[in-house]
């Protein structure tokens, strides 16, 4: 009997957890499992803002795939996905092509720029390890230039963050911790540096409890973050960012505009002919695409509607990790020729947004609110649980966050 | 009786050692001593290439002036010298003006670009703390960009150093140590990075013993440094550096051209009417200018002819430190109304050029040659002796180099 080919595209939260689950639950002789990823490493997308701010080194955020994948069970290909041909059950990679019996698409997100002129060209994005460490170095380079110029402009020291959602808030929280260190390193008075967070919605952290939002904004403002709430970004230029608020047009000169707002699914998904909304496939309850019984989607490219609110669940790491359980189970069932697929049921355990090293806000277990240090500890507990799940105690000890004391 | 005003311009090797010597040898009631410096700190110019390469933090290289100056004896002004009016015995600073009875000019060097087009505009210089840490960050920023581009150009990773004299050689030695670390940090294969040292003279380290030059070049080449010897720099552009060798014109694409060759004295000296050659005043043997009995020059702005060779002594840190002894003594003599000025007699104890952390070459005590680790230890001993002289055992322990073990 021919062993079925299982191909997993992408080693983000969803892809790598699917691979880890499959290698635990299936025997070597049951299937050929291939995992395709552009880099030799997996990374924790939820930690990238720390790498971008320079408060955490990117080697803490990334995990070599060979350190968590059993290569005797899973074949790892470092390659880039070009397209998928679902009718032919084929995947075209940059350097080769694969055929599959069962496919798991975990290709992750792309930035959604909402057509704002200049955003794509002139703003940085917290997208991956490469782009995050570039932001870190870009900020530092501008600080390093400052005292070399006779009349340095404020564009060197104005850091503008587009979006006060989850990522935007977490990023400015890290920046607020990092900037005093940079000022010391480059002999720059702290008051010369501005951290400006621009948000179009009428509130920061839309969807969060107003008491938590207030706590977060107070904490960040006390550390020097400026908020421009209800401010529409009109344009990003080589000179800075333009927004409009209360019918006033404001230009902020800045070399460093970081877009931390919209994300969408992967364009490869759309281009490969799957029916998708902004790169997201509205999956069946067993996580398969509507049209193909052999294709699963996990993570940012999967769209699942929350029936209580009639809106999509936000594509978080937590969701992707839980989906991977269902996807791995269902792939195994199909690969064994069985039929009982299980439905995905999200079990949301709360959300905690970090505001810097020892501060955070969050909602956990049935709307219990958390503030400050206890929330920041909870955040680290969540992060550490993932590492334990992914790579066991060894990985937890190597990459975990244990700096919980003030 | 009115106390004489002694004004020292610049807190480089010569200026700060003059101040330290004077505060030791003169009583509080004997004179008003003022030290003027642009920054709040003194720095070791001979260590800047390490800060520029990123192998030593600049806080190790700089020393807060208040940590070595007794402010009850010496009045420190953080200000910038604009001009000197020797006929009126006045100095104009950016924020104030001073009158003096005795003046010590220790204003340091400027880059000499020999009229090479584009050098001033497009090349970096290892001039001071600000410019050195900018080079460090510039190199790192280009490495950080590399993996963010679809088709990254070689200009990101080509580092071109103009000049294979003392500073140029020491700088490429540090770069050769630093580049492998940067490659690891940014996931770049080492063989993609080039360190290219371009020298117009027919040899690297002109003036050094050929056996030492050969040792240095072998050591550096084994760590990946490329030499272009007998190559005239024709131009520096935003795209890179152009040189001519054996009648061939060669362009090296590079974002990072560092000029480590010519230096000259300070243009303020010329502009203030002192007779000078490239910013250097040919001082009398008591270190005074030919025309003014109350003005001394120390360090890079002082020109002294070596009678044995009929050529100027190179303006080294060693020379400046020794000159400061003579200048401080002679200022004290004049300030006390005495007449016996002592002549400056250089006591050159050798020269050691570092080739990176644990390698060096040098000539010490009557032409004894040193190679490798023993030379690198000697280099650190010389550096540490200066710290001891400047600020005692406390400063030595704080800023000294003790990593002598391989």
PDB file of C-alpha atoms in Angstrom, chain A residues 273-390:
ATOM      1  CA  UNK A 273      -7.900  29.797  -7.111  1.00  0.00           C
ATOM      2  CA  UNK A 274      -9.288  29.218  -3.626  1.00  0.00           C
ATOM      3  CA  UNK A 275     -12.358  31.261  -2.864  1.00  0.00           C
ATOM      4  CA  UNK A 276     -11.054  33.748  -0.333  1.00  0.00           C
ATOM      5  CA  UNK A 277     -11.781  37.094   1.286  1.00  0.00           C
ATOM      6  CA  UNK A 278      -8.630  39.178   1.613  1.00  0.00           C
ATOM      7  CA  UNK A 279      -6.572  36.011   1.396  1.00  0.00           C
ATOM      8  CA  UNK A 280      -8.683  34.118   3.936  1.00  0.00           C
ATOM      9  CA  UNK A 281     -10.617  30.970   3.121  1.00  0.00           C
ATOM     10  CA  UNK A 282     -13.923  30.516   4.962  1.00  0.00           C
ATOM     11  CA  UNK A 283     -13.241  26.953   6.067  1.00  0.00           C
ATOM     12  CA  UNK A 284     -15.697  24.227   6.892  1.00  0.00           C
ATOM     13  CA  UNK A 285     -16.016  23.280  10.548  1.00  0.00           C
ATOM     14  CA  UNK A 286     -13.452  20.496  10.023  1.00  0.00           C
ATOM     15  CA  UNK A 287     -10.978  23.176   8.735  1.00  0.00           C
ATOM     16  CA  UNK A 288     -11.135  22.075   5.100  1.00  0.00           C
ATOM     17  CA  UNK A 289     -11.739  24.471   2.241  1.00  0.00           C
ATOM     18  CA  UNK A 290     -15.293  24.503   0.869  1.00  0.00           C
ATOM     19  CA  UNK A 291     -14.241  23.049  -2.490  1.00  0.00           C
ATOM     20  CA  UNK A 292     -11.497  20.563  -1.740  1.00  0.00           C
ATOM     21  CA  UNK A 293     -11.803  17.580   0.576  1.00  0.00           C
ATOM     22  CA  UNK A 294      -8.032  17.167   0.765  1.00  0.00           C
ATOM     23  CA  UNK A 295      -6.998  20.748   1.593  1.00  0.00           C
ATOM     24  CA  UNK A 296      -6.951  22.161   5.119  1.00  0.00           C
ATOM     25  CA  UNK A 297      -6.255  25.759   6.097  1.00  0.00           C
ATOM     26  CA  UNK A 298      -4.796  26.784   9.444  1.00  0.00           C
ATOM     27  CA  UNK A 299      -3.968  30.110  11.054  1.00  0.00           C
ATOM     28  CA  UNK A 300      -4.109  33.509   9.371  1.00  0.00           C
ATOM     29  CA  UNK A 301      -5.456  32.170   6.064  1.00  0.00           C
ATOM     30  CA  UNK A 302      -8.437  30.478   7.742  1.00  0.00           C
ATOM     31  CA  UNK A 303     -11.611  32.501   8.224  1.00  0.00           C
ATOM     32  CA  UNK A 304     -13.984  31.321  10.964  1.00  0.00           C
ATOM     33  CA  UNK A 305     -17.115  33.198  11.947  1.00  0.00           C
ATOM     34  CA  UNK A 306     -17.954  33.624  15.610  1.00  0.00           C
ATOM     35  CA  UNK A 307     -21.668  32.834  15.619  1.00  0.00           C
ATOM     36  CA  UNK A 308     -22.293  34.810  18.793  1.00  0.00           C
ATOM     37  CA  UNK A 309     -21.100  38.053  17.252  1.00  0.00           C
ATOM     38  CA  UNK A 310     -21.494  37.151  13.568  1.00  0.00           C
ATOM     39  CA  UNK A 311     -17.978  38.469  12.993  1.00  0.00           C
ATOM     40  CA  UNK A 312     -14.778  36.599  12.167  1.00  0.00           C
ATOM     41  CA  UNK A 313     -12.611  35.481  15.060  1.00  0.00           C
ATOM     42  CA  UNK A 314      -9.383  37.482  15.030  1.00  0.00           C
ATOM     43  CA  UNK A 315      -6.596  35.310  13.611  1.00  0.00           C
ATOM     44  CA  UNK A 316      -4.478  35.019  16.741  1.00  0.00           C
ATOM     45  CA  UNK A 317      -1.670  32.663  17.691  1.00  0.00           C
ATOM     46  CA  UNK A 318      -4.003  31.064  20.210  1.00  0.00           C
ATOM     47  CA  UNK A 319      -6.520  30.295  17.438  1.00  0.00           C
ATOM     48  CA  UNK A 320      -3.858  28.893  15.111  1.00  0.00           C
ATOM     49  CA  UNK A 321      -2.459  26.613  17.817  1.00  0.00           C
ATOM     50  CA  UNK A 322      -5.913  25.264  18.660  1.00  0.00           C
ATOM     51  CA  UNK A 323      -6.777  24.819  14.973  1.00  0.00           C
ATOM     52  CA  UNK A 324      -3.585  22.795  14.515  1.00  0.00           C
ATOM     53  CA  UNK A 325      -4.953  20.201  16.974  1.00  0.00           C
ATOM     54  CA  UNK A 326      -8.074  19.752  14.864  1.00  0.00           C
ATOM     55  CA  UNK A 327      -6.217  19.842  11.537  1.00  0.00           C
ATOM     56  CA  UNK A 328      -3.627  17.283  12.664  1.00  0.00           C
ATOM     57  CA  UNK A 329      -6.356  15.011  13.987  1.00  0.00           C
ATOM     58  CA  UNK A 330      -8.429  15.242  10.804  1.00  0.00           C
ATOM     59  CA  UNK A 331      -5.444  14.750   8.488  1.00  0.00           C
ATOM     60  CA  UNK A 332      -4.534  11.625  10.438  1.00  0.00           C
ATOM     61  CA  UNK A 333      -8.120  10.330  10.179  1.00  0.00           C
ATOM     62  CA  UNK A 334      -8.194  10.820   6.396  1.00  0.00           C
ATOM     63  CA  UNK A 335      -4.678   9.407   5.915  1.00  0.00           C
ATOM     64  CA  UNK A 336      -5.771   6.258   7.735  1.00  0.00           C
ATOM     65  CA  UNK A 337      -8.797   5.938   5.477  1.00  0.00           C
ATOM     66  CA  UNK A 338     -11.184   6.689   8.314  1.00  0.00           C
ATOM     67  CA  UNK A 339     -14.076   9.110   8.157  1.00  0.00           C
ATOM     68  CA  UNK A 340     -14.907  10.658  11.515  1.00  0.00           C
ATOM     69  CA  UNK A 341     -13.584  14.197  11.212  1.00  0.00           C
ATOM     70  CA  UNK A 342     -13.892  16.397  14.287  1.00  0.00           C
ATOM     71  CA  UNK A 343     -15.145  19.986  14.179  1.00  0.00           C
ATOM     72  CA  UNK A 344     -12.978  22.889  15.343  1.00  0.00           C
ATOM     73  CA  UNK A 345     -14.302  24.566  18.479  1.00  0.00           C
ATOM     74  CA  UNK A 346     -12.326  27.571  19.668  1.00  0.00           C
ATOM     75  CA  UNK A 347     -11.689  27.643  23.383  1.00  0.00           C
ATOM     76  CA  UNK A 348     -10.622  31.234  23.902  1.00  0.00           C
ATOM     77  CA  UNK A 349      -8.859  31.550  27.200  1.00  0.00           C
ATOM     78  CA  UNK A 350      -8.371  35.262  27.163  1.00  0.00           C
ATOM     79  CA  UNK A 351      -6.189  37.936  25.647  1.00  0.00           C
ATOM     80  CA  UNK A 352      -3.323  39.766  27.271  1.00  0.00           C
ATOM     81  CA  UNK A 353      -1.611  42.760  25.666  1.00  0.00           C
ATOM     82  CA  UNK A 354       1.861  43.615  26.910  1.00  0.00           C
ATOM     83  CA  UNK A 355       2.671  47.269  27.627  1.00  0.00           C
ATOM     84  CA  UNK A 356       6.398  46.717  28.051  1.00  0.00           C
ATOM     85  CA  UNK A 357       8.543  44.606  30.315  1.00  0.00           C
ATOM     86  CA  UNK A 358       6.469  44.500  33.495  1.00  0.00           C
ATOM     87  CA  UNK A 359       3.129  45.963  32.528  1.00  0.00           C
ATOM     88  CA  UNK A 360       0.161  44.564  30.605  1.00  0.00           C
ATOM     89  CA  UNK A 361      -3.609  44.432  30.438  1.00  0.00           C
ATOM     90  CA  UNK A 362      -5.831  41.487  29.703  1.00  0.00           C
ATOM     91  CA  UNK A 363      -9.038  39.592  29.947  1.00  0.00           C
ATOM     92  CA  UNK A 364      -8.821  35.963  30.998  1.00  0.00           C
ATOM     93  CA  UNK A 365     -11.246  33.162  31.909  1.00  0.00           C
ATOM     94  CA  UNK A 366     -14.751  34.574  31.540  1.00  0.00           C
ATOM     95  CA  UNK A 367     -14.062  38.261  31.483  1.00  0.00           C
ATOM     96  CA  UNK A 368     -11.785  38.556  34.499  1.00  0.00           C
ATOM     97  CA  UNK A 369      -9.768  41.725  33.964  1.00  0.00           C
ATOM     98  CA  UNK A 370      -6.079  41.860  34.686  1.00  0.00           C
ATOM     99  CA  UNK A 371      -3.868  44.961  35.009  1.00  0.00           C
ATOM    100  CA  UNK A 372      -0.206  45.689  35.495  1.00  0.00           C
ATOM    101  CA  UNK A 373       2.338  43.260  36.792  1.00  0.00           C
ATOM    102  CA  UNK A 374      -0.058  40.315  37.235  1.00  0.00           C
ATOM    103  CA  UNK A 375      -1.182  40.700  33.629  1.00  0.00           C
ATOM    104  CA  UNK A 376       2.435  40.805  32.476  1.00  0.00           C
ATOM    105  CA  UNK A 377       3.110  37.571  34.366  1.00  0.00           C
ATOM    106  CA  UNK A 378       0.039  35.975  32.779  1.00  0.00           C
ATOM    107  CA  UNK A 379       1.331  37.014  29.353  1.00  0.00           C
ATOM    108  CA  UNK A 380       4.623  35.245  30.003  1.00  0.00           C
ATOM    109  CA  UNK A 381       2.814  32.163  31.325  1.00  0.00           C
ATOM    110  CA  UNK A 382       0.847  31.977  28.061  1.00  0.00           C
ATOM    111  CA  UNK A 383       4.035  32.349  26.002  1.00  0.00           C
ATOM    112  CA  UNK A 384       5.812  29.716  28.053  1.00  0.00           C
ATOM    113  CA  UNK A 385       2.915  27.240  27.738  1.00  0.00           C
ATOM    114  CA  UNK A 386       3.239  27.440  23.969  1.00  0.00           C
ATOM    115  CA  UNK A 387       6.959  26.650  24.083  1.00  0.00           C
ATOM    116  CA  UNK A 388       6.248  23.672  26.325  1.00  0.00           C
ATOM    117  CA  UNK A 389       3.620  22.434  23.877  1.00  0.00           C
ATOM    118  CA  UNK A 390       5.859  22.957  20.859  1.00  0.00           C
TER     119      UNK A 390
END
